[in-house]
Amino acid sequence: MKIEKTKTMNNKNSAHLPGLIWTIIRTDFKTRYHGTLGGYLWALAKPLSMFAVLYAVFSVIFSMDPNYNLNLIIGLFLWDFFSEATKTGFLSLQAKTFLLTKTKFPPWIVVLTSASNALITVSIFSVAVCTYIFVFRRPLSLLEISCFVFYVFLFSLIIIGISLAASVLFLRYRDINQIWELLLQAGFFFTPIIYPLNIVPHKFHFYLYMWLPTAVIQFSRSVLVKGEIPTITAHIMLLSGTAVVLFAGTALYRLLAPRSLERL
Amino acid sequence: MNALEVTDIHKSFSVPTVRLDTVREHILKGFKLRKHFRKYRELKVLRGISFTVNSGETVGIMGRNASGKSTLLKIISGIYQPERGAVYCEMPITPILDLGMGWNPELDAIDNIYLLGTVMGLTLRELKTAKDEILEFAGLQEFSRLELKHYSSGMAMRLAYSVAFRAVRGLLILDEVFAVGDMEFKERCYKRYEEIHQAGYTVLLVSHNPLEIERFCDRAILLDGGKIVQKGSSQEIAHAYVQSLTSVKTS
């Protein structure tokens, strides 16, 4: 039985795609925050209030660490980026049913743009935290800032890999996002966000770093707070982990996506 | 010259007799006896559909509900994948399907014009110059900044229609879209459609209305049970469609 694909000019015409990506990002932002600064501040309020509560409680316990507050807020914002972006990624195709069943355009655009709101939030935070460190702590070198931007970029690739797979799996298993939320809850405590990594016995560090958010958060803290660039080996491990997640997510998406729209 | 060539299209859907949609249900299924496992029923929607459309021609598709018309259009548009067979089209396609559902109700008319317009293949530059014309055609200039959740369904449909007709490229696919708005708006749409037809666009038109098929189509095909049961002039097919409805009623 020979199966042939649909071959039309629609598959080749891509002049409108940049405009489409921009419009989806802009309208998603507008829908979520009603296009106001006040609305947008709500996005910052969640990690900031979390920071206030956790700082009040744990700064007493970890009072010997002078960088505890900075490490905590970097960890919280990066975790919030990961958590929010992947949760939106799970529902991304479902949320855009009204467009995807209308006409032919690459569904991966919807998955990709689903992380945009979380990316905007983490970008604003990054500028704020770098400015704070520069003004009140120590001058940041260009290399340190570049490393931090690189880690956020790798984090975005990890999120895209997870979201690509999750978006098509969600259409088959409608409760998988609830399972992911449970994993995120466990992951929050597994990742050294509210506690310093050095309170965990060294022999367990490898396992903590296998969970990629740990690596991204620790590396970011290292370059921003301590001014220490992680080793080449550490970078290779992070890059390999990112490549595996992105490749696996893309492969699963390519396998399941062609018939996924029939499930919308 | 063939603008569209549809060759031996087959499509079926696996319809579960018991629908399992969650991980929990799939796990619980594992604990049940084999006879209770989910069974699938193969629903054949299209069975070997083949036809061609020449450049600049309007071809009508008629058929009773569940005859496979909408699935066929989604396969031609590239939204669904065929199980077997092929679709070749040498020009860009503008599908206008399910017009009433293509909106974000939380956004105003202008943002929705940008959203649906870019999805349908228009660039931002084209939309910037066309948005006033789109609003004017829909007669909704004074409501341009009103969120769509406050629109009546008729107003939303008029807007959808206006965007879709502005986005027309090589092959236009219309699925039951003339059943929109009041008589005045319908006449405006007919007129716009005739302009498109005269401009040489190729059109595939699905309709249950024999008068529309006779008025707008050069020829037509009749679908039944996922197969083409008749090809011919638009008058012949419109007549055959009415007869098929009458015979079902009589029997």
PDB file of C-alpha atoms in Angstrom, chain A residues 1-10 13 15-16 19-20 22-24 26-27 30-31 34 98-105 172-176 179 258-259 261-262, chain B residues 11-13 21-24 26 75 77-85 87-93 95 97-98 101-104 107 111 115 118-119 121-122 124 169:
ATOM      1  CA  MET A   1       0.000   0.000   0.000  1.00  0.00           C
ATOM      2  CA  LYS A   2       1.612   3.231  -1.129  1.00  0.00           C
ATOM      3  CA  ILE A   3       0.987   6.217   1.091  1.00  0.00           C
ATOM      4  CA  GLU A   4       1.684   9.616  -0.370  1.00  0.00           C
ATOM      5  CA  LYS A   5       1.578  12.928   1.353  1.00  0.00           C
ATOM      6  CA  THR A   6      -0.326  15.975   0.323  1.00  0.00           C
ATOM      7  CA  LYS A   7       1.895  18.119  -1.883  1.00  0.00           C
ATOM      8  CA  THR A   8       0.720  21.663  -2.187  1.00  0.00           C
ATOM      9  CA  MET A   9       2.214  25.115  -2.490  1.00  0.00           C
ATOM     10  CA  ASN A  10       0.982  25.786   1.058  1.00  0.00           C
ATOM     11  CA  ASN A  13       4.903  29.354   1.266  1.00  0.00           C
ATOM     12  CA  ALA A  15       6.592  34.558   3.815  1.00  0.00           C
ATOM     13  CA  HIS A  16       3.837  35.100   6.382  1.00  0.00           C
ATOM     14  CA  GLY A  19       4.255  37.818  11.027  1.00  0.00           C
ATOM     15  CA  LEU A  20       2.266  34.841  12.287  1.00  0.00           C
ATOM     16  CA  TRP A  22       4.831  37.760  16.121  1.00  0.00           C
ATOM     17  CA  THR A  23       1.021  38.006  16.059  1.00  0.00           C
ATOM     18  CA  ILE A  24       0.570  34.866  18.171  1.00  0.00           C
ATOM     19  CA  ARG A  26       1.548  39.582  20.851  1.00  0.00           C
ATOM     20  CA  THR A  27      -2.049  38.381  21.108  1.00  0.00           C
ATOM     21  CA  LYS A  30      -2.513  40.687  25.368  1.00  0.00           C
ATOM     22  CA  THR A  31      -5.021  37.961  26.217  1.00  0.00           C
ATOM     23  CA  HIS A  34      -5.141  42.407  29.031  1.00  0.00           C
ATOM     24  CA  PHE A  98      -9.610  27.323  16.787  1.00  0.00           C
ATOM     25  CA  LEU A  99      -6.653  28.125  14.515  1.00  0.00           C
ATOM     26  CA  LEU A 100      -5.202  24.688  13.798  1.00  0.00           C
ATOM     27  CA  THR A 101      -8.426  23.220  12.436  1.00  0.00           C
ATOM     28  CA  LYS A 102      -8.950  26.271  10.284  1.00  0.00           C
ATOM     29  CA  THR A 103      -6.082  26.152   7.851  1.00  0.00           C
ATOM     30  CA  LYS A 104      -2.719  24.593   7.154  1.00  0.00           C
ATOM     31  CA  PHE A 105       0.226  26.046   9.020  1.00  0.00           C
ATOM     32  CA  ARG A 172      -3.744  11.275  23.556  1.00  0.00           C
ATOM     33  CA  TYR A 173      -3.625  11.306  27.362  1.00  0.00           C
ATOM     34  CA  ARG A 174      -5.723  14.157  28.692  1.00  0.00           C
ATOM     35  CA  ASP A 175      -4.554  13.868  32.300  1.00  0.00           C
ATOM     36  CA  ILE A 176      -0.822  13.883  31.528  1.00  0.00           C
ATOM     37  CA  ILE A 179       0.964  14.108  36.245  1.00  0.00           C
ATOM     38  CA  PRO A 258       0.826  14.351  11.574  1.00  0.00           C
ATOM     39  CA  ARG A 259      -2.358  12.761  12.911  1.00  0.00           C
ATOM     40  CA  LEU A 261      -4.891  17.427  14.579  1.00  0.00           C
ATOM     41  CA  GLU A 262      -7.554  14.753  14.132  1.00  0.00           C
TER      42      GLU A 262
ATOM     43  CA  LYS B  11      -9.373   7.978   4.870  1.00  0.00           C
ATOM     44  CA  SER B  12     -10.714   6.170   7.872  1.00  0.00           C
ATOM     45  CA  PHE B  13     -10.850   6.989  11.555  1.00  0.00           C
ATOM     46  CA  ASP B  21      -8.478   9.598  26.963  1.00  0.00           C
ATOM     47  CA  THR B  22      -6.358   9.576  30.102  1.00  0.00           C
ATOM     48  CA  VAL B  23      -3.308   7.777  31.509  1.00  0.00           C
ATOM     49  CA  ARG B  24      -5.477   6.613  34.436  1.00  0.00           C
ATOM     50  CA  HIS B  26      -5.130   3.266  30.131  1.00  0.00           C
ATOM     51  CA  ILE B  75      -7.178  16.566   3.388  1.00  0.00           C
ATOM     52  CA  SER B  77      -6.056  21.747   2.670  1.00  0.00           C
ATOM     53  CA  GLY B  78      -3.335  19.647   4.351  1.00  0.00           C
ATOM     54  CA  ILE B  79      -4.946  19.686   7.805  1.00  0.00           C
ATOM     55  CA  TYR B  80      -5.551  15.910   7.774  1.00  0.00           C
ATOM     56  CA  GLN B  81      -3.245  13.327   6.220  1.00  0.00           C
ATOM     57  CA  PRO B  82      -4.742  10.818   3.776  1.00  0.00           C
ATOM     58  CA  GLU B  83      -4.369   7.142   4.570  1.00  0.00           C
ATOM     59  CA  ARG B  84      -3.790   6.354   0.929  1.00  0.00           C
ATOM     60  CA  GLY B  85      -3.683   8.388  -2.237  1.00  0.00           C
ATOM     61  CA  VAL B  87      -3.241  15.429  -3.515  1.00  0.00           C
ATOM     62  CA  TYR B  88      -1.248  17.582  -5.911  1.00  0.00           C
ATOM     63  CA  CYS B  89      -1.847  21.277  -6.117  1.00  0.00           C
ATOM     64  CA  GLU B  90       0.388  23.665  -8.021  1.00  0.00           C
ATOM     65  CA  MET B  91      -0.937  26.792  -6.344  1.00  0.00           C
ATOM     66  CA  PRO B  92      -1.327  28.069  -2.781  1.00  0.00           C
ATOM     67  CA  ILE B  93      -4.583  27.057  -1.099  1.00  0.00           C
ATOM     68  CA  PRO B  95      -9.296  27.088   2.869  1.00  0.00           C
ATOM     69  CA  LEU B  97     -13.683  26.137   6.776  1.00  0.00           C
ATOM     70  CA  ASP B  98     -15.732  26.460   9.982  1.00  0.00           C
ATOM     71  CA  MET B 101     -14.837  29.208  15.170  1.00  0.00           C
ATOM     72  CA  GLY B 102     -11.687  31.048  14.159  1.00  0.00           C
ATOM     73  CA  TRP B 103     -11.643  33.726  16.801  1.00  0.00           C
ATOM     74  CA  ASN B 104     -10.194  34.622  20.136  1.00  0.00           C
ATOM     75  CA  LEU B 107      -9.355  40.111  21.578  1.00  0.00           C
ATOM     76  CA  ASP B 111      -6.331  41.867  16.690  1.00  0.00           C
ATOM     77  CA  LEU B 115      -4.489  36.665  13.955  1.00  0.00           C
ATOM     78  CA  THR B 118      -1.617  35.762   9.272  1.00  0.00           C
ATOM     79  CA  VAL B 119      -2.849  32.220   9.820  1.00  0.00           C
ATOM     80  CA  GLY B 121      -1.208  33.422   4.786  1.00  0.00           C
ATOM     81  CA  LEU B 122      -1.326  37.234   4.681  1.00  0.00           C
ATOM     82  CA  LEU B 124       1.555  41.910   8.417  1.00  0.00           C
ATOM     83  CA  ARG B 169      -4.742  33.060  -3.117  1.00  0.00           C
TER      84      ARG B 169
END
